Amino acid sequence: MKKNGVGDTENYLDICIASQQLTVYADGNRVVHYPVSTAKKGAGELMGSECTPTGWHKIRAKIGAGQPLNSVFVGRRPTGEIYSADLGEQHPQRDWMLTRILWLGGLEPGKNRYGNVDTAWRYIYIHGCPDHLINGSPESHGCIRMNNADVLDLFNRIEAGVKVYIHE
């Protein structure tokens, strides 16, 4: 079975914006699901929109292997900081990227790949965030946020290149 003619639907990640859930499928079976937080501004592909892009993607890079839980990343690099409530209060303006980063790349030319709709060029990730931000509502700036233990579990379950289907 193929969705929109793209991607292997035997092994993939399904991200539902409406339910704020990420589900892992392996061999066509639901393996595990996690709560997520997608974009506060909803679904959309345009550069600068702060929306979560829809359609078929792939994990183009896995970033952060070996880093401690709650490690802080800036520009996809660990800063050496470990997130805490105190650190959060010291830097309330930061859009926290914690623990692991799964960088998404669009697979549908003109929809989420190339030009002003390119997911990778928009730096859209699945990443950890302060756990209190995962509360069942969309609050991100376009990325898919996860609890730290969940993003670590997901990171350890999948390989780079796995397909990701994001839908409303």
Coordinates of C-alpha atoms in Angstrom, one line a residue:
M1 CA 0.0 0.0 0.0
K2 CA 1.3 3.5 -0.9
K3 CA 0.0 6.8 0.3
N4 CA 0.0 9.5 -2.4
G5 CA 2.2 7.1 -4.5
V6 CA 5.2 7.9 -2.3
G7 CA 6.9 5.9 0.4
D8 CA 7.0 2.5 2.0
T9 CA 4.0 2.2 4.2
E10 CA 5.4 -1.0 5.8
N11 CA 8.0 0.9 7.8
Y12 CA 7.4 4.5 8.5
L13 CA 6.5 7.2 11.0
D14 CA 3.0 8.7 10.9
I15 CA 2.5 12.2 12.4
C16 CA -1.1 13.3 12.8
I17 CA -1.5 17.0 13.4
A18 CA -5.1 16.7 14.5
S19 CA -4.4 14.2 17.2
Q20 CA -0.9 15.5 18.1
Q21 CA 0.5 11.9 17.8
L22 CA 3.5 10.2 16.2
T23 CA 3.0 6.5 15.5
V24 CA 5.8 4.1 14.5
Y25 CA 4.9 1.4 12.0
A26 CA 7.1 -1.6 11.4
D27 CA 6.2 -4.4 8.9
G28 CA 2.8 -2.7 8.5
N29 CA 2.0 -2.9 12.2
R30 CA 1.6 -0.1 14.8
V31 CA 4.6 -0.5 17.2
V32 CA 4.4 2.5 19.5
H33 CA 3.0 6.0 19.5
Y34 CA 4.0 9.2 21.3
P35 CA 2.4 12.5 22.0
V36 CA 3.9 15.4 20.0
S37 CA 3.5 19.1 19.6
T38 CA 3.4 20.5 16.0
A39 CA 3.2 24.1 14.8
K40 CA 1.0 26.6 16.6
K41 CA 0.3 28.2 13.2
G42 CA -1.0 24.8 11.8
A43 CA 0.0 23.0 8.6
G44 CA 1.8 24.6 5.7
E45 CA 4.9 24.3 3.6
L46 CA 6.1 27.9 2.9
M47 CA 9.5 29.1 4.0
G48 CA 9.1 31.5 7.0
S49 CA 5.5 30.4 7.7
E50 CA 6.3 28.7 11.0
C51 CA 3.9 25.9 10.0
T52 CA 4.4 22.1 10.1
P53 CA 4.9 20.8 6.5
T54 CA 2.7 17.9 5.4
G55 CA 3.2 15.0 3.0
W56 CA 6.0 12.4 2.7
H57 CA 9.4 13.1 4.2
K58 CA 12.4 11.1 5.2
I59 CA 14.8 11.3 8.1
R60 CA 17.8 12.9 6.4
A61 CA 20.0 12.9 9.5
K62 CA 20.0 11.6 13.0
I63 CA 21.9 14.1 15.3
G64 CA 23.0 13.7 18.9
A65 CA 23.9 10.1 19.4
G66 CA 25.7 9.6 22.7
Q67 CA 24.6 12.9 24.2
P68 CA 23.0 12.8 27.6
L69 CA 19.2 13.2 28.1
N70 CA 18.2 16.9 28.0
S71 CA 21.4 18.0 26.2
V72 CA 20.9 21.4 24.6
F73 CA 21.5 21.9 20.9
V74 CA 21.9 25.1 18.9
G75 CA 22.4 25.0 15.2
R76 CA 22.3 21.1 15.4
R77 CA 25.4 21.2 17.7
P78 CA 25.5 20.3 21.4
T79 CA 26.3 23.3 23.6
G80 CA 27.4 21.2 26.6
E81 CA 24.5 22.5 28.6
I82 CA 21.9 20.2 30.2
Y83 CA 18.4 21.6 30.2
S84 CA 16.9 22.4 33.6
A85 CA 14.1 24.6 34.9
D86 CA 16.7 27.1 36.1
L87 CA 18.3 27.2 32.6
G88 CA 14.9 27.7 31.0
E89 CA 14.2 30.6 33.3
Q90 CA 17.6 32.2 32.5
H91 CA 16.9 31.9 28.7
P92 CA 13.1 32.3 28.2
Q93 CA 13.5 33.3 24.6
R94 CA 15.1 30.1 23.4
D95 CA 13.2 27.6 21.3
W96 CA 14.7 24.6 23.1
M97 CA 16.1 21.6 21.0
L98 CA 17.0 18.9 23.4
T99 CA 18.3 15.3 23.6
R100 CA 18.1 14.3 19.9
I101 CA 17.3 15.8 16.5
L102 CA 15.8 14.0 13.5
W103 CA 16.2 16.3 10.5
L104 CA 13.4 16.0 8.0
G105 CA 13.8 16.2 4.2
G106 CA 10.7 16.5 1.9
L107 CA 10.1 13.9 -0.8
E108 CA 7.5 15.6 -2.9
P109 CA 8.9 18.1 -5.4
G110 CA 6.9 21.3 -5.4
K111 CA 5.0 20.4 -2.2
N112 CA 7.8 20.0 0.5
R113 CA 11.0 19.7 -1.6
Y114 CA 12.9 22.4 -3.5
G115 CA 12.3 26.1 -3.7
N116 CA 10.4 28.0 -1.0
V117 CA 8.7 24.9 0.3
D118 CA 11.8 22.7 1.0
T119 CA 11.5 21.1 4.5
A120 CA 15.2 20.5 4.9
W121 CA 16.1 24.1 4.0
R122 CA 13.4 25.2 6.5
Y123 CA 15.3 23.2 9.2
I124 CA 12.3 21.2 10.2
Y125 CA 13.1 18.6 12.8
I126 CA 11.6 16.1 15.2
H127 CA 13.4 17.0 18.4
G128 CA 13.1 16.9 22.2
C129 CA 11.9 19.9 24.2
P130 CA 11.2 20.7 27.8
D131 CA 8.8 18.0 28.8
H132 CA 6.1 20.4 30.1
L133 CA 5.7 21.8 26.6
I134 CA 4.1 18.5 25.4
N135 CA 0.5 19.0 26.6
G136 CA -1.7 17.9 23.7
S137 CA -1.7 21.3 21.9
P138 CA 0.3 22.6 18.9
E139 CA 2.9 25.1 20.2
S140 CA 6.0 24.8 18.0
H141 CA 7.4 27.1 15.3
G142 CA 7.1 24.3 12.7
C143 CA 9.0 21.4 14.1
I144 CA 7.6 18.3 15.7
R145 CA 8.5 18.5 19.4
M146 CA 8.6 15.4 21.7
N147 CA 9.2 14.6 25.3
N148 CA 12.9 13.8 25.8
A149 CA 12.6 10.2 26.9
D150 CA 10.3 9.6 23.9
V151 CA 12.6 11.2 21.3
L152 CA 15.5 9.2 22.7
D153 CA 13.4 6.0 22.4
L154 CA 12.4 6.9 18.8
F155 CA 16.0 7.8 17.8
N156 CA 17.1 4.3 19.0
R157 CA 14.3 2.6 17.1
I158 CA 14.8 4.0 13.6
E159 CA 17.5 4.6 11.0
A160 CA 18.2 7.6 8.9
G161 CA 16.2 7.3 5.7
V162 CA 13.0 6.0 7.3
K163 CA 9.9 7.6 5.7
V164 CA 7.7 10.1 7.6
Y165 CA 4.1 10.9 6.6
I166 CA 2.7 14.1 8.1
H167 CA -1.0 14.9 7.7
E168 CA -3.8 16.9 9.3

